[in-house]
Amino acid sequence: MIGQDGGVPIPPLRRNPVQRRSAERLGRILDACAELLDEVSYEELSTRAVAERAGVPIGSVYRFFSNKRAMAEALAHRNLDEYAERITRRLAASGVSVTSDASATSDAAGAGGGGWREAMDVVVDEYLAMKRGAPGFALIEFGHPVPATEPPEQPNHLVADRLRTLLADRLGGGRDEAAEERLRVAFLLAVETADALLRLAFRMDPEGDPAIVAETKELLRAYLARVLD
């Protein structure tokens, strides 16, 4: 699990793959799990069905996972890794330079947007792309649908910490401890808010209601400007 230092989460595996063949088998298992979650509910998902879809013995599934919950958690971790990679590639390709410097922000705004604002648009856009097209993502996203009788996970804390770490070198430095804590809380609230609004967008439209998506971006820009400008 990611802590406040933004460390990379460790997938809940019973055994970590060492050889490439083992890693490829693990990948096929998670791919099969994701595909099946687009076809059946989590309650209907079974480790046997995953093994059959992946073309591996059932023992191979249990070599990595104790149960389907652990498998779903590993898929969620993989989703978060992929999300971070997609954001990194987009930012690198666009040459976005995120900064908290007021003059740079003003220049970017005068040029029609940019800086950290454009980076946050990328954060939203890549989430939308995964929501629309990544197998199994609509159900699992970055967390796991736990039963109501069990303690809930906090996937949005993981996402917020990961994004803050991912963009750390682009947000500028020199903050004292109090300012860093304010930034941590701001990212968590931004992620929680965006999560609720984008869920609404997908309830209104299977592809994500464009008006709600646009308003979500505006809300994030206005809120984060308090700590990033």
Short mmCIF file of C-alpha atoms in Angstrom, two decimals:
data_model
loop_
_atom_site.label_atom_id
_atom_site.label_comp_id
_atom_site.label_asym_id
_atom_site.label_seq_id
_atom_site.Cartn_x
_atom_site.Cartn_y
_atom_site.Cartn_z
CA MET A 1 0.00 0.00 0.00
CA ILE A 2 1.21 3.53 -0.71
CA GLY A 3 1.95 5.57 2.34
CA GLN A 4 2.22 9.32 2.72
CA ASP A 5 5.69 9.11 1.20
CA GLY A 6 4.07 7.95 -2.03
CA GLY A 7 5.92 4.64 -2.17
CA VAL A 8 4.98 2.19 -4.90
CA PRO A 9 2.39 -0.36 -3.72
CA ILE A 10 3.39 -3.99 -3.45
CA PRO A 11 0.92 -6.31 -5.22
CA PRO A 12 -0.59 -8.89 -2.83
CA LEU A 13 1.16 -11.91 -4.38
CA ARG A 14 1.83 -15.18 -2.59
CA ARG A 15 4.90 -15.60 -4.77
CA ASN A 16 6.65 -13.01 -6.91
CA PRO A 17 7.50 -14.14 -10.45
CA VAL A 18 11.24 -14.50 -11.02
CA GLN A 19 11.55 -15.86 -14.53
CA ARG A 20 10.05 -14.20 -17.60
CA ARG A 21 7.83 -17.21 -18.23
CA SER A 22 6.35 -16.90 -14.75
CA ALA A 23 5.81 -13.15 -15.19
CA GLU A 24 4.05 -13.76 -18.51
CA ARG A 25 1.78 -16.32 -16.86
CA LEU A 26 0.91 -13.83 -14.13
CA GLY A 27 0.11 -11.27 -16.81
CA ARG A 28 -2.21 -13.71 -18.58
CA ILE A 29 -4.01 -14.44 -15.32
CA LEU A 30 -4.61 -10.74 -14.62
CA ASP A 31 -5.65 -10.16 -18.24
CA ALA A 32 -8.17 -12.99 -17.94
CA CYS A 33 -9.47 -11.61 -14.65
CA ALA A 34 -9.96 -8.19 -16.25
CA GLU A 35 -11.76 -9.64 -19.29
CA LEU A 36 -14.11 -11.70 -17.15
CA LEU A 37 -14.99 -8.70 -14.98
CA ASP A 38 -16.36 -7.07 -18.14
CA GLU A 39 -18.64 -10.08 -18.58
CA VAL A 40 -19.71 -11.08 -15.05
CA SER A 41 -20.02 -9.45 -11.65
CA TYR A 42 -17.30 -9.74 -9.02
CA GLU A 43 -19.54 -12.10 -7.06
CA GLU A 44 -19.76 -14.41 -10.08
CA LEU A 45 -16.03 -14.32 -10.77
CA SER A 46 -14.18 -17.53 -9.89
CA THR A 47 -10.52 -18.51 -9.85
CA ARG A 48 -11.38 -21.58 -11.96
CA ALA A 49 -12.96 -19.43 -14.68
CA VAL A 50 -9.89 -17.17 -14.66
CA ALA A 51 -7.58 -20.17 -15.01
CA GLU A 52 -9.61 -21.49 -17.95
CA ARG A 53 -9.65 -18.11 -19.70
CA ALA A 54 -5.91 -17.66 -19.14
CA GLY A 55 -5.15 -21.19 -20.34
CA VAL A 56 -3.24 -22.13 -17.17
CA PRO A 57 -3.74 -24.83 -14.53
CA ILE A 58 -5.78 -23.76 -11.50
CA GLY A 59 -2.66 -24.38 -9.42
CA SER A 60 -0.91 -21.55 -11.28
CA VAL A 61 -3.55 -19.11 -10.07
CA TYR A 62 -3.16 -20.25 -6.46
CA ARG A 63 0.60 -20.04 -6.78
CA PHE A 64 0.17 -16.26 -6.98
CA PHE A 65 -3.15 -15.62 -5.22
CA SER A 66 -4.87 -17.10 -2.18
CA ASN A 67 -8.34 -16.15 -3.47
CA LYS A 68 -10.15 -13.96 -5.99
CA ARG A 69 -10.00 -10.96 -3.67
CA ALA A 70 -6.21 -11.01 -3.78
CA MET A 71 -6.37 -11.36 -7.56
CA ALA A 72 -8.68 -8.34 -7.86
CA GLU A 73 -6.39 -6.32 -5.60
CA ALA A 74 -3.41 -7.18 -7.80
CA LEU A 75 -5.40 -6.06 -10.85
CA ALA A 76 -6.18 -2.77 -9.09
CA HIS A 77 -2.48 -2.24 -8.38
CA ARG A 78 -1.68 -2.95 -12.02
CA ASN A 79 -4.35 -0.46 -13.08
CA LEU A 80 -2.73 2.22 -10.91
CA ASP A 81 0.68 1.47 -12.39
CA GLU A 82 -0.72 1.68 -15.92
CA TYR A 83 -2.52 4.92 -15.09
CA ALA A 84 0.70 6.49 -13.83
CA GLU A 85 2.58 5.30 -16.93
CA ARG A 86 -0.07 6.73 -19.26
CA ILE A 87 0.07 10.11 -17.52
CA THR A 88 3.88 10.13 -17.67
CA ARG A 89 3.88 9.35 -21.40
CA ARG A 90 1.29 12.05 -22.15
CA LEU A 91 3.17 14.70 -20.19
CA ALA A 92 6.46 13.75 -21.81
CA ALA A 93 4.93 13.82 -25.29
CA SER A 94 3.28 17.20 -24.75
CA GLY A 95 6.27 18.76 -23.04
CA VAL A 96 4.10 20.04 -20.20
CA SER A 97 6.13 21.74 -17.50
CA VAL A 98 4.17 21.91 -14.27
CA THR A 99 5.23 24.61 -11.84
CA SER A 100 3.84 26.45 -8.83
CA ASP A 101 5.72 29.60 -9.78
CA ALA A 102 3.19 32.41 -10.13
CA SER A 103 4.82 34.04 -13.16
CA ALA A 104 5.05 30.77 -15.06
CA THR A 105 1.44 30.03 -14.24
CA SER A 106 0.39 33.44 -15.48
CA ASP A 107 2.33 32.99 -18.72
CA ALA A 108 0.79 29.56 -19.26
CA ALA A 109 -2.70 30.87 -18.63
CA GLY A 110 -2.11 33.70 -21.06
CA ALA A 111 -1.09 31.18 -23.71
CA GLY A 112 -4.44 29.43 -23.44
CA GLY A 113 -3.75 27.11 -20.50
CA GLY A 114 -0.82 24.93 -19.56
CA GLY A 115 1.49 24.22 -16.65
CA TRP A 116 -0.09 22.29 -13.80
CA ARG A 117 -3.57 23.00 -15.15
CA GLU A 118 -2.84 21.15 -18.38
CA ALA A 119 -1.24 18.36 -16.36
CA MET A 120 -4.41 17.97 -14.30
CA ASP A 121 -6.44 17.80 -17.52
CA VAL A 122 -4.17 14.93 -18.58
CA VAL A 123 -4.84 13.23 -15.24
CA VAL A 124 -8.59 13.40 -15.87
CA ASP A 125 -8.35 12.48 -19.56
CA GLU A 126 -6.28 9.36 -18.93
CA TYR A 127 -8.73 8.22 -16.25
CA LEU A 128 -11.56 8.66 -18.76
CA ALA A 129 -9.64 6.70 -21.39
CA MET A 130 -9.14 3.79 -19.00
CA LYS A 131 -12.74 3.96 -17.81
CA ARG A 132 -13.94 3.71 -21.41
CA GLY A 133 -11.53 1.09 -22.73
CA ALA A 134 -9.39 -0.77 -20.18
CA PRO A 135 -10.75 -4.31 -19.54
CA GLY A 136 -12.24 -4.74 -16.08
CA PHE A 137 -11.49 -1.15 -15.11
CA ALA A 138 -15.11 -0.06 -14.86
CA LEU A 139 -15.62 -2.41 -11.92
CA ILE A 140 -12.23 -2.54 -10.18
CA GLU A 141 -10.60 0.80 -11.06
CA PHE A 142 -7.85 1.34 -8.45
CA GLY A 143 -9.59 -0.46 -5.62
CA HIS A 144 -11.64 -3.54 -4.93
CA PRO A 145 -15.43 -3.93 -4.44
CA VAL A 146 -15.34 -5.29 -0.91
CA PRO A 147 -18.52 -6.60 0.76
CA ALA A 148 -20.25 -4.11 3.05
CA THR A 149 -19.44 -6.32 6.06
CA GLU A 150 -15.69 -5.83 5.56
CA PRO A 151 -13.57 -2.73 6.24
CA PRO A 152 -13.40 -0.58 3.09
CA GLU A 153 -10.14 -0.04 1.26
CA GLN A 154 -8.97 3.50 0.61
CA PRO A 155 -7.99 3.43 -3.06
CA ASN A 156 -8.35 7.20 -3.46
CA HIS A 157 -5.61 7.71 -0.87
CA LEU A 158 -3.37 5.53 -3.04
CA VAL A 159 -4.26 7.46 -6.19
CA ALA A 160 -3.75 10.85 -4.53
CA ASP A 161 -0.34 9.90 -3.12
CA ARG A 162 0.73 8.36 -6.41
CA LEU A 163 -0.26 11.45 -8.41
CA ARG A 164 1.42 13.79 -5.95
CA THR A 165 4.62 11.77 -6.16
CA LEU A 166 4.39 11.47 -9.94
CA LEU A 167 4.10 15.24 -10.34
CA ALA A 168 6.44 16.19 -7.48
CA ASP A 169 9.29 17.39 -9.68
CA ARG A 170 6.81 19.43 -11.72
CA LEU A 171 5.05 21.11 -8.81
CA GLY A 172 8.09 22.94 -7.56
CA GLY A 173 9.89 22.51 -4.25
CA GLY A 174 10.85 24.63 -1.29
CA ARG A 175 7.70 23.95 0.75
CA ASP A 176 7.93 23.64 4.49
CA GLU A 177 6.33 20.73 6.34
CA ALA A 178 3.01 22.53 6.81
CA ALA A 179 2.81 23.41 3.11
CA GLU A 180 3.58 19.83 2.09
CA GLU A 181 0.83 18.56 4.38
CA ARG A 182 -1.60 21.08 2.88
CA LEU A 183 -0.65 19.85 -0.61
CA ARG A 184 -1.17 16.22 0.44
CA VAL A 185 -4.63 16.99 1.78
CA ALA A 186 -5.49 19.07 -1.29
CA PHE A 187 -4.59 16.22 -3.65
CA LEU A 188 -6.65 13.77 -1.61
CA LEU A 189 -9.69 16.07 -1.65
CA ALA A 190 -9.23 16.71 -5.36
CA VAL A 191 -9.15 12.97 -6.10
CA GLU A 192 -12.16 12.26 -3.88
CA THR A 193 -14.12 15.07 -5.53
CA ALA A 194 -13.16 14.06 -9.06
CA ASP A 195 -14.04 10.44 -8.29
CA ALA A 196 -17.56 11.38 -7.19
CA LEU A 197 -18.16 13.74 -10.11
CA LEU A 198 -16.81 11.39 -12.78
CA ARG A 199 -18.92 8.54 -11.41
CA LEU A 200 -21.88 10.86 -11.89
CA ALA A 201 -20.69 11.61 -15.44
CA PHE A 202 -20.71 7.89 -16.27
CA ARG A 203 -24.11 7.38 -14.67
CA MET A 204 -25.48 10.12 -16.92
CA ASP A 205 -23.74 8.88 -20.07
CA PRO A 206 -21.98 5.53 -20.70
CA GLU A 207 -19.09 7.45 -22.27
CA GLY A 208 -18.98 10.09 -19.55
CA ASP A 209 -21.20 13.16 -19.80
CA PRO A 210 -19.06 15.85 -21.53
CA ALA A 211 -20.59 18.74 -19.60
CA ILE A 212 -19.92 17.11 -16.22
CA VAL A 213 -16.37 16.18 -17.28
CA ALA A 214 -15.71 19.80 -18.33
CA GLU A 215 -17.11 21.16 -15.06
CA THR A 216 -15.01 18.66 -13.10
CA LYS A 217 -11.85 19.97 -14.76
CA GLU A 218 -12.84 23.57 -13.99
CA LEU A 219 -13.55 22.69 -10.37
CA LEU A 220 -10.16 20.97 -9.97
CA ARG A 221 -8.32 23.93 -11.49
CA ALA A 222 -10.07 26.42 -9.22
CA TYR A 223 -9.53 24.34 -6.08
CA LEU A 224 -5.89 23.41 -6.68
CA ALA A 225 -5.01 26.99 -7.64
CA ARG A 226 -5.27 27.77 -3.91
CA VAL A 227 -2.19 25.67 -3.22
CA LEU A 228 -0.36 25.59 -6.56
CA ASP A 229 -0.47 29.24 -7.68
#
